[in-house]
Tab-separated table of C-alpha atoms in Angstrom:
chain	number	residue	atom	x	y	z
L	1381	UNK	CA	-32.158	25.474	6.697
L	1382	UNK	CA	-29.551	27.932	7.969
L	1383	UNK	CA	-28.982	30.857	5.641
L	1384	UNK	CA	-26.130	33.347	5.390
L	1385	UNK	CA	-26.027	37.127	5.004
L	1386	UNK	CA	-25.263	38.417	1.531
L	1387	UNK	CA	-22.569	40.727	2.805
L	1388	UNK	CA	-20.098	40.290	5.634
L	1389	UNK	CA	-18.373	42.776	7.874
L	1390	UNK	CA	-14.727	42.467	8.791
L	1391	UNK	CA	-14.366	39.906	11.547
L	1392	UNK	CA	-12.629	40.549	14.859
L	1393	UNK	CA	-11.040	37.110	14.546
L	1394	UNK	CA	-7.307	37.348	13.872
L	1395	UNK	CA	-6.221	34.234	12.011
L	1396	UNK	CA	-2.574	33.323	11.677
L	1397	UNK	CA	-0.705	35.170	8.932
L	1398	UNK	CA	2.933	34.991	7.993
L	1399	UNK	CA	4.985	38.006	9.106
L	1400	UNK	CA	5.825	40.219	6.171
L	1401	UNK	CA	2.842	39.220	4.022
L	1402	UNK	CA	-0.037	41.603	3.339
L	1403	UNK	CA	-3.664	40.808	2.617
L	1404	UNK	CA	-3.635	42.230	-0.876
L	1405	UNK	CA	-6.488	41.193	-3.109
L	1406	UNK	CA	-5.133	40.825	-6.643
L	1407	UNK	CA	-7.164	39.232	-9.365
L	1408	UNK	CA	-6.241	35.713	-10.534
L	1409	UNK	CA	-5.273	37.174	-13.928
L	1410	UNK	CA	-2.808	39.579	-12.333
L	1411	UNK	CA	-1.198	36.905	-10.201
L	1412	UNK	CA	-0.940	34.554	-13.174
L	1413	UNK	CA	0.897	37.210	-15.199
L	1414	UNK	CA	3.420	37.491	-12.406
L	1415	UNK	CA	4.092	33.753	-12.734
L	1416	UNK	CA	4.095	33.466	-8.970
L	1417	UNK	CA	2.012	32.086	-6.161
L	1418	UNK	CA	-0.944	34.079	-4.887
L	1419	UNK	CA	0.226	37.351	-3.265
L	1420	UNK	CA	-1.037	36.256	0.162
L	1421	UNK	CA	0.640	32.851	-0.084
L	1422	UNK	CA	3.542	32.821	2.412
L	1423	UNK	CA	5.463	30.171	0.433
L	1424	UNK	CA	6.984	32.497	-2.157
L	1425	UNK	CA	10.282	31.646	-3.829
L	1426	UNK	CA	12.633	28.909	-2.689
L	1427	UNK	CA	12.157	27.200	0.646
L	1428	UNK	CA	14.100	28.971	3.416
L	1429	UNK	CA	15.896	25.950	4.849
L	1430	UNK	CA	17.659	27.971	7.558
L	1431	UNK	CA	14.294	29.195	8.834
L	1432	UNK	CA	12.632	25.801	8.497
L	1433	UNK	CA	15.477	23.933	10.191
L	1434	UNK	CA	15.369	26.309	13.155
L	1435	UNK	CA	11.667	25.494	13.448
L	1436	UNK	CA	12.224	21.728	13.027
L	1437	UNK	CA	15.857	20.656	13.559
L	1438	UNK	CA	15.231	17.129	12.224
L	1439	UNK	CA	14.881	18.617	8.729
L	1440	UNK	CA	18.670	18.921	8.705
L	1441	UNK	CA	18.889	15.116	8.455
L	1442	UNK	CA	17.244	15.302	5.027
L	1443	UNK	CA	18.746	18.532	3.716
L	1444	UNK	CA	21.113	18.060	0.776
L	1445	UNK	CA	22.847	20.344	-1.696
L	1446	UNK	CA	21.915	20.636	-5.335
L	1447	UNK	CA	24.491	21.164	-8.128
L	1448	UNK	CA	24.150	24.941	-7.680
L	1449	UNK	CA	25.121	24.665	-4.028
L	1450	UNK	CA	21.613	25.447	-2.782
L	1451	UNK	CA	19.959	23.545	0.087
L	1452	UNK	CA	17.117	21.220	-0.892
L	1453	UNK	CA	15.801	17.713	-0.203
L	1454	UNK	CA	15.493	14.580	-2.299
L	1455	UNK	CA	11.861	14.845	-3.394
L	1456	UNK	CA	11.866	11.145	-4.280
L	1457	UNK	CA	12.346	10.349	-0.576
L	1458	UNK	CA	8.901	10.202	1.017
L	1459	UNK	CA	10.251	10.688	4.525
L	1460	UNK	CA	12.147	13.782	3.416
L	1461	UNK	CA	8.987	15.248	1.897
L	1462	UNK	CA	6.982	14.466	5.044
L	1463	UNK	CA	9.630	16.145	7.197
L	1464	UNK	CA	9.645	19.224	4.961
L	1465	UNK	CA	5.859	19.424	5.291
L	1466	UNK	CA	6.107	19.149	9.076
L	1467	UNK	CA	8.534	22.069	9.101
L	1468	UNK	CA	6.338	24.190	6.805
L	1469	UNK	CA	3.209	23.523	8.840
L	1470	UNK	CA	5.006	24.313	12.090
L	1471	UNK	CA	6.689	27.482	10.863
L	1472	UNK	CA	3.816	29.027	8.922
L	1473	UNK	CA	0.682	27.593	10.547
L	1474	UNK	CA	1.687	26.733	14.117
L	1475	UNK	CA	0.930	23.014	13.682
L	1476	UNK	CA	3.081	21.105	16.175
L	1477	UNK	CA	1.783	17.608	15.427
L	1478	UNK	CA	1.344	16.390	11.873
L	1479	UNK	CA	2.056	12.992	10.381
L	1480	UNK	CA	0.430	10.617	7.926
L	1481	UNK	CA	0.599	6.836	7.480
L	1482	UNK	CA	3.175	5.367	5.144
L	1483	UNK	CA	1.946	5.362	1.547
L	1484	UNK	CA	-0.612	8.143	1.961
L	1485	UNK	CA	-0.570	11.313	-0.126
L	1486	UNK	CA	1.875	13.934	1.135
L	1487	UNK	CA	0.657	17.128	-0.540
L	1488	UNK	CA	2.860	19.968	-1.814
L	1489	UNK	CA	1.816	22.731	0.562
L	1490	UNK	CA	2.465	25.885	-1.536
L	1491	UNK	CA	0.033	24.806	-4.261
L	1492	UNK	CA	-2.605	23.749	-1.740
L	1493	UNK	CA	-2.321	27.136	-0.047
L	1494	UNK	CA	-2.843	28.871	-3.396
L	1495	UNK	CA	-6.223	27.166	-3.812
L	1496	UNK	CA	-7.402	28.430	-0.415
L	1497	UNK	CA	-6.262	32.001	-1.086
L	1498	UNK	CA	-7.950	32.115	-4.490
L	1499	UNK	CA	-11.296	30.858	-3.184
L	1500	UNK	CA	-10.988	33.408	-0.377
L	1501	UNK	CA	-10.825	36.036	-3.134
L	1502	UNK	CA	-13.874	34.463	-4.760
L	1503	UNK	CA	-15.889	34.953	-1.567
L	1504	UNK	CA	-14.602	38.518	-1.202
L	1505	UNK	CA	-15.650	39.379	-4.741
L	1506	UNK	CA	-19.131	37.824	-4.623
L	1507	UNK	CA	-20.964	36.542	-1.558
L	1508	UNK	CA	-18.988	38.262	1.201
L	1509	UNK	CA	-18.239	41.754	-0.069
L	1510	UNK	CA	-17.080	44.303	2.496
L	1511	UNK	CA	-15.777	47.855	2.469
L	1512	UNK	CA	-12.134	46.792	2.705
L	1513	UNK	CA	-12.397	44.343	-0.213
L	1514	UNK	CA	-10.676	41.726	1.938
L	1515	UNK	CA	-11.547	38.028	2.273
L	1516	UNK	CA	-13.969	37.113	5.047
L	1517	UNK	CA	-12.456	35.693	8.215
L	1518	UNK	CA	-13.697	33.914	11.286
L	1519	UNK	CA	-15.733	30.852	12.139
L	1520	UNK	CA	-18.890	32.268	10.563
L	1521	UNK	CA	-17.375	31.030	7.290
L	1522	UNK	CA	-18.085	27.305	6.983
L	1523	UNK	CA	-16.093	25.374	4.380
L	1524	UNK	CA	-16.482	21.785	3.204
L	1525	UNK	CA	-13.448	19.796	2.049
L	1526	UNK	CA	-14.385	16.820	-0.122
L	1527	UNK	CA	-11.743	14.067	0.060
L	1528	UNK	CA	-9.620	15.639	2.766
L	1529	UNK	CA	-7.179	12.711	2.883
L	1530	UNK	CA	-5.026	11.807	5.854
L	1531	UNK	CA	-3.233	15.164	5.713
L	1532	UNK	CA	-6.275	17.454	6.276
L	1533	UNK	CA	-4.215	20.049	4.458
L	1534	UNK	CA	-7.028	22.334	3.262
L	1535	UNK	CA	-8.708	22.602	6.692
L	1536	UNK	CA	-5.311	23.351	8.239
L	1537	UNK	CA	-4.457	26.107	5.776
L	1538	UNK	CA	-7.968	27.573	5.651
L	1539	UNK	CA	-8.521	27.644	9.397
L	1540	UNK	CA	-5.065	29.008	10.197
L	1541	UNK	CA	-5.002	31.586	7.393
L	1542	UNK	CA	-8.543	32.923	7.738
L	1543	UNK	CA	-10.035	31.415	10.877
L	1544	UNK	CA	-12.650	29.500	8.867
L	1545	UNK	CA	-14.559	26.552	10.278
L	1546	UNK	CA	-14.243	23.325	8.284
L	1547	UNK	CA	-16.079	20.073	7.780
L	1548	UNK	CA	-13.808	17.525	6.080
L	1549	UNK	CA	-14.992	14.280	4.493
L	1550	UNK	CA	-13.363	11.171	3.068
L	1551	UNK	CA	-14.342	7.641	2.062
L	1552	UNK	CA	-11.243	6.064	3.641
L	1553	UNK	CA	-11.488	5.264	7.393
L	1554	UNK	CA	-7.722	5.508	7.875
L	1555	UNK	CA	-7.675	8.981	6.322
L	1556	UNK	CA	-10.621	10.070	8.465
L	1557	UNK	CA	-9.037	8.768	11.672
L	1558	UNK	CA	-5.655	10.307	10.880
L	1559	UNK	CA	-7.103	13.695	9.921
L	1560	UNK	CA	-9.238	13.719	13.070
L	1561	UNK	CA	-6.196	12.868	15.210
L	1562	UNK	CA	-4.197	15.739	13.686
L	1563	UNK	CA	-7.016	18.180	14.417
L	1564	UNK	CA	-7.514	16.925	17.968
L	1565	UNK	CA	-3.784	16.944	18.764
L	1566	UNK	CA	-3.274	20.587	17.776
L	1567	UNK	CA	-4.900	23.177	20.045
L	1568	UNK	CA	-4.965	25.662	17.162
L	1569	UNK	CA	-7.210	23.279	15.187
L	1570	UNK	CA	-9.319	21.807	17.969
L	1571	UNK	CA	-12.934	22.823	17.533
L	1572	UNK	CA	-12.258	24.325	14.106
L	1573	UNK	CA	-12.433	21.120	12.042
L	1574	UNK	CA	-14.964	18.290	12.037
L	1575	UNK	CA	-13.980	15.153	10.103
L	1576	UNK	CA	-16.692	12.867	8.722
L	1577	UNK	CA	-16.578	9.474	7.032
L	1578	UNK	CA	-18.536	9.150	3.789
L	1579	UNK	CA	-20.113	5.698	4.244
L	1580	UNK	CA	-21.281	5.453	0.620
L	1581	UNK	CA	-18.375	6.012	-1.813
L	1582	UNK	CA	-20.779	6.415	-4.718
L	1583	UNK	CA	-21.986	9.674	-3.148
L	1584	UNK	CA	-20.154	12.937	-2.553
L	1585	UNK	CA	-22.513	15.277	-0.686
L	1586	UNK	CA	-25.204	12.885	0.535
L	1587	UNK	CA	-24.524	11.795	4.153
L	1588	UNK	CA	-22.153	14.747	4.573
L	1589	UNK	CA	-24.387	17.807	4.111
L	1590	UNK	CA	-27.199	17.747	6.635
L	1591	UNK	CA	-30.632	19.323	6.335
L	1592	UNK	CA	-29.632	22.304	8.498
L	1593	UNK	CA	-26.122	22.751	7.092
L	1594	UNK	CA	-24.908	25.690	5.065
L	1595	UNK	CA	-21.433	25.901	3.528
L	1596	UNK	CA	-20.054	29.134	2.130
L	1597	UNK	CA	-17.506	27.247	0.026
L	1598	UNK	CA	-16.755	23.682	-1.059
L	1599	UNK	CA	-13.183	22.717	-1.978
L	1600	UNK	CA	-12.055	19.487	-3.602
L	1601	UNK	CA	-8.894	17.958	-5.038
L	1602	UNK	CA	-10.333	15.014	-6.999
L	1603	UNK	CA	-8.494	11.831	-7.964
L	1604	UNK	CA	-7.156	12.679	-11.391
L	1605	UNK	CA	-6.073	9.296	-12.786
L	1606	UNK	CA	-8.404	6.695	-14.274
L	1607	UNK	CA	-6.354	3.666	-13.200
L	1608	UNK	CA	-3.374	2.569	-11.163
L	1609	UNK	CA	-1.425	2.037	-14.399
L	1610	UNK	CA	-2.044	5.644	-15.427
L	1611	UNK	CA	-0.918	6.875	-11.995
L	1612	UNK	CA	2.293	4.835	-12.180
L	1613	UNK	CA	3.029	6.151	-15.676
L	1614	UNK	CA	2.542	9.739	-14.503
L	1615	UNK	CA	4.828	9.078	-11.544
L	1616	UNK	CA	7.485	7.724	-13.873
L	1617	UNK	CA	7.419	11.003	-15.807
L	1618	UNK	CA	7.706	12.979	-12.570
L	1619	UNK	CA	10.688	10.914	-11.452
L	1620	UNK	CA	12.372	11.473	-14.817
L	1621	UNK	CA	11.868	15.217	-14.487
L	1622	UNK	CA	13.215	15.219	-10.936
L	1623	UNK	CA	16.354	13.455	-12.093
L	1624	UNK	CA	16.739	15.750	-15.109
L	1625	UNK	CA	16.380	18.942	-13.071
L	1626	UNK	CA	18.736	17.606	-10.437
L	1627	UNK	CA	21.428	17.414	-13.130
L	1628	UNK	CA	23.851	14.759	-14.244
L	1629	UNK	CA	26.618	15.811	-11.866
L	1630	UNK	CA	24.746	15.252	-8.633
L	1631	UNK	CA	26.626	15.421	-5.384
L	1632	UNK	CA	27.609	12.396	-3.349
L	1633	UNK	CA	25.204	13.630	-0.685
L	1634	UNK	CA	22.294	13.381	-3.116
L	1635	UNK	CA	23.335	9.867	-4.069
L	1636	UNK	CA	23.444	8.773	-0.424
L	1637	UNK	CA	20.006	10.243	0.220
L	1638	UNK	CA	18.551	8.481	-2.823
L	1639	UNK	CA	19.888	5.156	-1.576
L	1640	UNK	CA	18.497	5.777	1.889
L	1641	UNK	CA	15.068	6.360	0.423
L	1642	UNK	CA	14.818	2.697	-0.489
L	1643	UNK	CA	14.618	3.230	-4.221
L	1644	UNK	CA	11.705	5.592	-3.726
L	1645	UNK	CA	11.557	6.252	-7.459
L	1646	UNK	CA	9.736	2.958	-7.780
L	1647	UNK	CA	6.955	4.289	-5.559
L	1648	UNK	CA	4.336	6.909	-6.314
L	1649	UNK	CA	5.823	10.368	-5.979
L	1650	UNK	CA	4.697	11.953	-2.699
L	1651	UNK	CA	2.986	8.670	-1.781
L	1652	UNK	CA	-0.722	8.249	-2.261
L	1653	UNK	CA	-3.239	5.448	-1.842
L	1654	UNK	CA	-5.252	4.456	-4.875
L	1655	UNK	CA	-8.384	6.188	-3.517
L	1656	UNK	CA	-6.444	9.443	-3.380
L	1657	UNK	CA	-4.838	9.244	-6.820
L	1658	UNK	CA	-7.242	7.440	-9.094
L	1659	UNK	CA	-10.871	6.441	-9.478
L	1660	UNK	CA	-12.862	4.727	-12.189
L	1661	UNK	CA	-13.229	7.095	-15.122
L	1662	UNK	CA	-10.619	9.487	-13.751
L	1663	UNK	CA	-11.016	13.163	-13.007
L	1664	UNK	CA	-13.722	13.829	-15.591
L	1665	UNK	CA	-15.979	11.064	-14.246
L	1666	UNK	CA	-15.517	12.184	-10.635
L	1667	UNK	CA	-16.260	15.823	-11.401
L	1668	UNK	CA	-19.230	14.933	-13.573
L	1669	UNK	CA	-20.700	13.040	-10.636
L	1670	UNK	CA	-19.853	15.875	-8.273
L	1671	UNK	CA	-21.511	18.482	-10.490
L	1672	UNK	CA	-24.675	16.439	-10.993
L	1673	UNK	CA	-25.031	15.729	-7.277
L	1674	UNK	CA	-24.309	19.356	-6.372
L	1675	UNK	CA	-27.617	20.389	-7.931
L	1676	UNK	CA	-29.456	18.523	-5.164
L	1677	UNK	CA	-27.615	20.578	-2.537
L	1678	UNK	CA	-27.760	23.972	-4.261
L	1679	UNK	CA	-29.524	25.679	-1.346
L	1680	UNK	CA	-26.909	24.445	1.122
L	1681	UNK	CA	-23.793	25.813	-0.609
L	1682	UNK	CA	-22.677	29.274	-1.684
L	1683	UNK	CA	-19.933	28.189	-4.092
L	1684	UNK	CA	-18.944	24.697	-5.211
L	1685	UNK	CA	-15.327	24.539	-6.351
L	1686	UNK	CA	-12.817	21.903	-7.429
L	1687	UNK	CA	-9.346	21.725	-8.839
L	1688	UNK	CA	-9.266	20.574	-12.467
L	1689	UNK	CA	-5.872	19.076	-13.238
L	1690	UNK	CA	-6.410	18.347	-16.934
L	1691	UNK	CA	-7.157	21.381	-19.101
L	1692	UNK	CA	-9.020	19.258	-21.662
L	1693	UNK	CA	-11.668	18.516	-19.024
L	1694	UNK	CA	-12.683	22.144	-18.596
L	1695	UNK	CA	-14.919	22.570	-21.663
L	1696	UNK	CA	-17.031	19.423	-21.166
L	1697	UNK	CA	-17.511	20.325	-17.508
L	1698	UNK	CA	-18.551	23.853	-18.439
L	1699	UNK	CA	-21.028	22.438	-20.938
L	1700	UNK	CA	-22.504	20.167	-18.281
L	1701	UNK	CA	-22.897	23.091	-15.895
L	1702	UNK	CA	-24.724	25.069	-18.579
L	1703	UNK	CA	-27.045	22.123	-19.218
L	1704	UNK	CA	-27.854	21.971	-15.496
L	1705	UNK	CA	-28.697	25.663	-15.452
L	1706	UNK	CA	-26.096	27.053	-13.064
L	1707	UNK	CA	-26.440	30.742	-12.290
L	1708	UNK	CA	-22.724	31.428	-12.439
L	1709	UNK	CA	-19.442	29.642	-13.111
L	1710	UNK	CA	-15.840	30.734	-13.052
L	1711	UNK	CA	-12.466	29.375	-14.058
L	1712	UNK	CA	-9.727	30.605	-11.733
L	1713	UNK	CA	-6.302	30.150	-13.268
L	1714	UNK	CA	-3.357	29.503	-10.955
L	1715	UNK	CA	0.337	29.585	-11.764
L	1716	UNK	CA	2.969	27.902	-9.599
L	1717	UNK	CA	6.342	28.378	-11.229
L	1718	UNK	CA	6.133	26.638	-14.592
L	1719	UNK	CA	3.066	24.653	-13.562
L	1720	UNK	CA	-0.408	25.913	-14.387
L	1721	UNK	CA	-3.630	24.581	-12.951
L	1722	UNK	CA	-7.137	25.858	-12.396
L	1723	UNK	CA	-10.162	25.931	-10.126
L	1724	UNK	CA	-13.657	25.389	-11.498
L	1725	UNK	CA	-16.301	27.217	-9.442
L	1726	UNK	CA	-20.072	27.187	-9.826
L	1727	UNK	CA	-23.277	28.026	-8.021
L	1728	UNK	CA	-26.970	27.742	-8.691
L	1729	UNK	CA	-28.257	30.971	-7.120
L	1730	UNK	CA	-27.257	34.608	-7.465
L	1731	UNK	CA	-27.350	37.252	-4.767
L	1732	UNK	CA	-29.774	40.063	-5.464
L	1733	UNK	CA	-26.999	42.647	-5.089
L	1734	UNK	CA	-24.889	41.224	-7.934
């Protein structure tokens, strides 16, 4: 089995970073108090539509004005959200080709970027400590994305922000083919991301982690609903909030865009196939399975991590990890505006230097 050094030295690789941002290494607690995205996240504040439209002129076709006179898009319009994502990925990550099939999950990029930056801090604070206290960069860092989806969003952000090498897995052939096409079509991603189909949906790591593989970090955004009905109900609440925040006196331009979207409020917000949004037993069942199976691959992974959408799931998952005898676990709190979420991280071995 391939092993990794306990400490890393600063890499000569120079991954893409947004002009004006600095690689500061604040603790999750500090960032949460600020009520902002991670300090290294380039997507701070409101979207800069002037900047994004210069990068992708077609975004202008979907840009509308909110009641305050500020540029925005109709977030109930799936095509508008996809176009915004294309502009963000082009402007901040140099991705010239990105698209997903109709009905597939179109992820909110700022929150996804936060996850990558926080796990980069986790590596910097534990398994890859260096004199500069900065996150490790370069292809010597191998990350595994469980359930990458059609968007391949975590491999894109991780490889372009830090130069990491990714393996991305999914149980859906369409997602695998689409993610692979995105990575092959973009020179900046080619050779940095390998996409693999999980042929046995009942497994998470088996068939994906080989005997000689070693992954410094595992990331995962699990399906968080237990049924299609639950997903639809959650979407209904999101649509209600979108309408409420948009205000009663919406402009005529907003109304036209909503009509053009084909009554998108009836569809799942941001799209999403059932395999992406829900699974039997919901988030707690998926993560329970993931944690139990992770024990069999303890020597192949530095840190296992996953988003945990529902706060009530944290304690039972922590209890399970204790029962399985993990060496270390962490809860990394993230704050994105008024939304709070968290990353659960665990590992089964400790470095001798810690």
